[in-house]
XYZ file of C-alpha atoms in Angstrom:
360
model
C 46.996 56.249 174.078
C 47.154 59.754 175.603
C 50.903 60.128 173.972
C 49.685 59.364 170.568
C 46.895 61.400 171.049
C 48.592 64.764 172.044
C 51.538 63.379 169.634
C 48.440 63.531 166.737
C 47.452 67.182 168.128
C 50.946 68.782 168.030
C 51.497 67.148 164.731
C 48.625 69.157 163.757
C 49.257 72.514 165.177
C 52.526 72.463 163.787
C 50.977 71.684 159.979
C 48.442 74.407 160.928
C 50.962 76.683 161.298
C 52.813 75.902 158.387
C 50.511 75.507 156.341
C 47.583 78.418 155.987
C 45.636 79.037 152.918
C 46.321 82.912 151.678
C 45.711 84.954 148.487
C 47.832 87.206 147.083
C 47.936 89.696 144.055
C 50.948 88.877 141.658
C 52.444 91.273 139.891
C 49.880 91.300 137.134
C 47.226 91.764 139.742
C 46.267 88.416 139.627
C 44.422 86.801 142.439
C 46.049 83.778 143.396
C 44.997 81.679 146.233
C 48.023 78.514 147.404
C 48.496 77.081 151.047
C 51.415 79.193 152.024
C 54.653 78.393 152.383
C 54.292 76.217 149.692
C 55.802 72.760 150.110
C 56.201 71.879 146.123
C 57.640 74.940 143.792
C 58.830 75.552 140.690
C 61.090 78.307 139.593
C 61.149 79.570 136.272
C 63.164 82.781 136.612
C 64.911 84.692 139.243
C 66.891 81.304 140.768
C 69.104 83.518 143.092
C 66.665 86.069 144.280
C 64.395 82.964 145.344
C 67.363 81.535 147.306
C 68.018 84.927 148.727
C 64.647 85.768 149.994
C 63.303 81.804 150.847
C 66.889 81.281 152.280
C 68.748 77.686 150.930
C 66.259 76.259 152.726
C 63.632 77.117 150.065
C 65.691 74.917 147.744
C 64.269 72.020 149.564
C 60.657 72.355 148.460
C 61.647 73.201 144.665
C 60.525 70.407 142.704
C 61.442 72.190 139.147
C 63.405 74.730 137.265
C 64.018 76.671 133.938
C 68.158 76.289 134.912
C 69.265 77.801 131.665
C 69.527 81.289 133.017
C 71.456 79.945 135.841
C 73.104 77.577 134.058
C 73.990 80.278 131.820
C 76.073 81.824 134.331
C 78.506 78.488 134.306
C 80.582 80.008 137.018
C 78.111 80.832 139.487
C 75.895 78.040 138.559
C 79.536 75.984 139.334
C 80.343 77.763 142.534
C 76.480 77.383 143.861
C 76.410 73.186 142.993
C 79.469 72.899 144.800
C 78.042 74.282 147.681
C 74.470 72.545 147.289
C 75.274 68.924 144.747
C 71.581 68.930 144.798
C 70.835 71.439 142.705
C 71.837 69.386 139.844
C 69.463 66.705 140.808
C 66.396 69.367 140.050
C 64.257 68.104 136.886
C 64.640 70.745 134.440
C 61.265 72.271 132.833
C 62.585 74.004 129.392
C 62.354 77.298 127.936
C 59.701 79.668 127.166
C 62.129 81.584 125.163
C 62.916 78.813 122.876
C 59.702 77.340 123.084
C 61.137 74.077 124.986
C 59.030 74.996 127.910
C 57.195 71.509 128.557
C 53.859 72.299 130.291
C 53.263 68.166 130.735
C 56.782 67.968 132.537
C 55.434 71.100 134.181
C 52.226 68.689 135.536
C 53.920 65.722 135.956
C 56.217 67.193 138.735
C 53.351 68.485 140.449
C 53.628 71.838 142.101
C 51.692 73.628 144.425
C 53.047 76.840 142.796
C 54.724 77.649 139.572
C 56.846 81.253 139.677
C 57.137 83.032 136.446
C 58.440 86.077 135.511
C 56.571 88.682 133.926
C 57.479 87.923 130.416
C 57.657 84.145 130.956
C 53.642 84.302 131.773
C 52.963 86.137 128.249
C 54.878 84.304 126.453
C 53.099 80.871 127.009
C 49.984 82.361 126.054
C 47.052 79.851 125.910
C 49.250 77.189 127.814
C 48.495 79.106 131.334
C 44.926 77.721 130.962
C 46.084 73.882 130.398
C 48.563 74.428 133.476
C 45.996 76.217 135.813
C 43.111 73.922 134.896
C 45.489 71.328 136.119
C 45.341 72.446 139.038
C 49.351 74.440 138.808
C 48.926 77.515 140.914
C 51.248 80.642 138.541
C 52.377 83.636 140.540
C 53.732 86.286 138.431
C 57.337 87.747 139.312
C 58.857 90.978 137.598
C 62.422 91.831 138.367
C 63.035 92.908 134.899
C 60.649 95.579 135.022
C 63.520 97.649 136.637
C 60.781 99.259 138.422
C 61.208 99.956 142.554
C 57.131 99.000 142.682
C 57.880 95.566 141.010
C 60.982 94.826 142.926
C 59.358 94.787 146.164
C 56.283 93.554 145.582
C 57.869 90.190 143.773
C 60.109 90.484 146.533
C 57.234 90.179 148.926
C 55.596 87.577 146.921
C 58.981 85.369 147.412
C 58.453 85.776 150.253
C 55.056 84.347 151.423
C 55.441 81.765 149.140
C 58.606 80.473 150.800
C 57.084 81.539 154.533
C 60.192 84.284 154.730
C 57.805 87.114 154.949
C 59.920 89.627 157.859
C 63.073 88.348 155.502
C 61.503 89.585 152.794
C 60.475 92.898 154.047
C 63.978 93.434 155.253
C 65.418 93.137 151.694
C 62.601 95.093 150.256
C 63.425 97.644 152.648
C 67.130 97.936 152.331
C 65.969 98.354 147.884
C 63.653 100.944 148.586
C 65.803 102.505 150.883
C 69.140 103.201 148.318
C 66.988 103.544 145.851
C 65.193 106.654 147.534
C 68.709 107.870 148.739
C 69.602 108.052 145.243
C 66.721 110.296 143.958
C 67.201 112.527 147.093
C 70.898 113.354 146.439
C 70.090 114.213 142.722
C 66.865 116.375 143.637
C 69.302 117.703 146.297
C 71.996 118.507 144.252
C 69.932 119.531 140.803
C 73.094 119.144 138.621
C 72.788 118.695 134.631
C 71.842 115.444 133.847
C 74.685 113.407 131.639
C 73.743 111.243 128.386
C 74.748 107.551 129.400
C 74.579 104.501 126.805
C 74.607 100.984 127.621
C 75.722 97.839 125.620
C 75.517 94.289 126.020
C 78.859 93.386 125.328
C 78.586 90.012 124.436
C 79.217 90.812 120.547
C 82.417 92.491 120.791
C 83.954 95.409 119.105
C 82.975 95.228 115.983
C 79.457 94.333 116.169
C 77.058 97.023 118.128
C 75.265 95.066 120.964
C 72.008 95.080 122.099
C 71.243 98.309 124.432
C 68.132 99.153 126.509
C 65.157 101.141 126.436
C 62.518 101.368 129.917
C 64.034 98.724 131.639
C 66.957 96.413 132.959
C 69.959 98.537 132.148
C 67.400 101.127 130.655
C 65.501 101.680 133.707
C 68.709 101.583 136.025
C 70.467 104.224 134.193
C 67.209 106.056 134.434
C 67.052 105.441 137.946
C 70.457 106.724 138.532
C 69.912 110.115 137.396
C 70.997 109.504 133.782
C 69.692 110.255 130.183
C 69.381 107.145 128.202
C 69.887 107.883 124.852
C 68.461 104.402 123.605
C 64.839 105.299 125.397
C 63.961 107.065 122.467
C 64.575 104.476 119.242
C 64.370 101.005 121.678
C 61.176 100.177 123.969
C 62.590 97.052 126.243
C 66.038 95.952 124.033
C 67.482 96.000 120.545
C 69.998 97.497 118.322
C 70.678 100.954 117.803
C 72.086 102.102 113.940
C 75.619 102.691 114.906
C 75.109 106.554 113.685
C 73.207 106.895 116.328
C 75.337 106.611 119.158
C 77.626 108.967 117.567
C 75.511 111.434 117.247
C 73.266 110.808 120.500
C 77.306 111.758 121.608
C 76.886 110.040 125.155
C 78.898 111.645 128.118
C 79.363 108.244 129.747
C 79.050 104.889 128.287
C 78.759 101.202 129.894
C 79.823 97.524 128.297
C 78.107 94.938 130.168
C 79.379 91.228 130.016
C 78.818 88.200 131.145
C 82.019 85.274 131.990
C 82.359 84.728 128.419
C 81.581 86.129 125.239
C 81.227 85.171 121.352
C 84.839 86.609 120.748
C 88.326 87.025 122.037
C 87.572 90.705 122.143
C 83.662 90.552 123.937
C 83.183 92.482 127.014
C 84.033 89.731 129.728
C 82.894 90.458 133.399
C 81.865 88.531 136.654
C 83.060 85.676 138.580
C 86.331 84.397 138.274
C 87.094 87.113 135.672
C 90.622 88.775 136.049
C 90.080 93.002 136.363
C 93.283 93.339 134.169
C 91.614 91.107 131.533
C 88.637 93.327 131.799
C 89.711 96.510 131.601
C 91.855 95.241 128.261
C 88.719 94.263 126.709
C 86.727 97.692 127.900
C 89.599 99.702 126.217
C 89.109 98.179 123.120
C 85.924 100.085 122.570
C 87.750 103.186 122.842
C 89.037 102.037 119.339
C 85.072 101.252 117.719
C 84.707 102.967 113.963
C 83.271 106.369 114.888
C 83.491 106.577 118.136
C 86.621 108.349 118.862
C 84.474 111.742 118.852
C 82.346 110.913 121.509
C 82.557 112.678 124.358
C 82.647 109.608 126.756
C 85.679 108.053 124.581
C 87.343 111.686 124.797
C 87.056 111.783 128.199
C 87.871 108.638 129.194
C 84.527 107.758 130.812
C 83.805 104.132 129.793
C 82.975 101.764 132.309
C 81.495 97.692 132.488
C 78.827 96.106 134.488
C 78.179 92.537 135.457
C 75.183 91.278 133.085
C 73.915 89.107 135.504
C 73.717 92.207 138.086
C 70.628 93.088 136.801
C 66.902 92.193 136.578
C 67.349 91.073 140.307
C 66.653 92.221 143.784
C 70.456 92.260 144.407
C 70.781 95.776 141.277
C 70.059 98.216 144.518
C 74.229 97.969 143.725
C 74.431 99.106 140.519
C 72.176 101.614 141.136
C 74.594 102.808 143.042
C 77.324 102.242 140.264
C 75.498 103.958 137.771
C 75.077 107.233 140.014
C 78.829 106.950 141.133
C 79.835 106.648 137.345
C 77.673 109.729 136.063
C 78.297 111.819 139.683
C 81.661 111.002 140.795
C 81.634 113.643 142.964
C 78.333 113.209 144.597
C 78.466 109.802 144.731
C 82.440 109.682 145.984
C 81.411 107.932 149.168
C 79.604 105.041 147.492
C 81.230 101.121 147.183
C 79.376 99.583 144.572
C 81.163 96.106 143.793
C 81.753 95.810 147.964
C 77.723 96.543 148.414
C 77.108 93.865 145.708
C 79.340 91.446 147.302
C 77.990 92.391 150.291
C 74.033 91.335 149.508
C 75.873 87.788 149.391
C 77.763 87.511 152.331
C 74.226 88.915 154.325
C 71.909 86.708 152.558
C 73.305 83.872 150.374
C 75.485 81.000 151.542
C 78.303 81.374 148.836
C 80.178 84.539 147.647
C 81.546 84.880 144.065
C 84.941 86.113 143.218
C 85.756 88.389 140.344
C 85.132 91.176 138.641
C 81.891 93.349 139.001
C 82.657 96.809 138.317
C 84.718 98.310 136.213
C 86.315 102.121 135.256
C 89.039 102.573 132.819
């Protein structure tokens, strides 16, 4: 009788503990009260960064995803299911983007918390109010914001809802930190500023790409000390009139590509991806109508990103690759590709293989 009973008391200190009611302000300044860490979640953006900041572990208590953006990233998506089978096993929730989202599935599957990003939350409009006044908890999420305010406080936000709070901080920290060593060496060094342009490169040659205005790529070239010369014709992404690069005239330029592409000459970059291949499909730019007179062609300064290196709390890296690209001399020192590898082997249990990086 005494057994049970102190068994019955230290099975309820322990719930106690792991379970505490808490509030929080999302990113949209949202109060949102949830017992914390929350024991039935659903992801609908940022798969890795939750893994990343919650630990694997987190995976446990996710009841429900959006996998598409994962999923759209076969080879990681591949090399992560290997590791963990039961990420397959996940119900899948839709899209917001495609308007597949299902908000019964969504109910059905009943989470304590639903993450969304940013973008995600205003795109379902009125269906927020049928999901909250089922009693779905939504915390807002930004990482595509490519702001260092947004990054750590939806890093922070992982983090109490998964219960990795001091985990959390620690990433955080390391962000703010290389971002802030960044804008110190530029103040520091108050050198002319270079025009950069950046293309998805999914299209190919002959088709212009979409490019970015305040944010993702945008805000990272921004953030790395360059002049964008889409911020003034695109707000968030779109297509600039091919004139306009030209005459913008950029002084560096950068593909970005995911695994695969729509054609056999699309910017290809990431895991699995031979650098050889790469860097034959980055010099085929070099060879786009008009652009032979553009200072970043002339001087050979055309370089590709990983697409999927952005719009996450793992970009602190190509931060760094953006600076190195427009300051290679004040930025000599920096690693980019080995710090982006290096987020993984410190805080993920699986480490792609491929190409990141890339300078012709």
């Amino acid at each position: 009788m005494i057994k049970s009973f102190i068994m019955l008391l230290l099975t309820f200190s322990i719930s106690s503990v792991w379970a505490a009611q808490v509030t929080v302000k999302d990113i949209l300044g949202r109060d949102v009260t949830f017992d914390a860490p929350a024991q039935r979640v659903i992801v609908g953006f940022y798969p890795e960064d939750y893994m990343a900041i919650g630990t694997e572990a987190a995976y446990d208590k996710v009841v429900g995803m959006s996998k598409y953006i994962w999923q759209a990233r076969s080879a990681n998506w591949e090399m992560y299911v290997k590791h963990r089978p039961s990420l397959e096993d996940i119900p899948g929730i839709g899209r917001v983007d495609t308007q597949t989202f299902s908000v019964e599935k969504v109910i059905s599957l009943k989470p304590d918390v639903l993450m969304l990003a940013d973008w995600q939350y205003k795109g379902l409009g009125t269906d927020i109010e049928r999901l909250e006044s089922a009693g779905v908890k939504v915390i807002v999420v930004d990482y595509n914001a490519q702001t260092l305010e947004r990054h750590i406080k939806s890093t922070e936000l992982i983090g109490v809802i998964t219960g990795q709070e001091k985990r959390a901080a620690a990433i955080a920290a390391d962000y703010k930190k290389t971002v802030e060593s960044i804008s110190k060496r530029l103040a520091d060094a108050n050198l002319p500023t270079p025009k950069v342009y950046t293309e998805f490169g999914a299209s190919g040659v002959q088709e212009l790409g979409f490019t970015f205005g305040k944010n993702m790529w945008g805000a990272i070239s921004t953030m790395a000390g360059g002049d964008n010369i889409s911020a003034p014709f695109v707000e968030w992404w779109g297509k600039l009139n091919p004139e306009q690069v030209i005459a913008s005239n950029p002084d560096v330029i950068v593909i970005t590509g995911y695994e695969t592409g729509k054609g056999s000459d699309s910017m290809i970059m990431g895991q699995g991806v031979d650098r050889a291949k790469a860097r034959k499909r980055l010099e085929g730019y070099k060879n786009r109508l008009g652009w032979s007179s553009i200072n970043a062609v002339k001087n050979n300064r055309l370089y590709a990103a990983y697409h999927g290196a952005c719009r996450t709390i793992f970009d602190a890296a190509m931060i760094e690759f953006y600076a190195k690209v427009m300051y290679p001399d004040l930025f000599a020192d920096l690693n980019p590709e080995e710090a982006y590898l290096d987020f993984y082997k410190k805080y993920l249990p699986v480490t792609p293989k491929g190409t990141f990086t890339l300078a012709l």
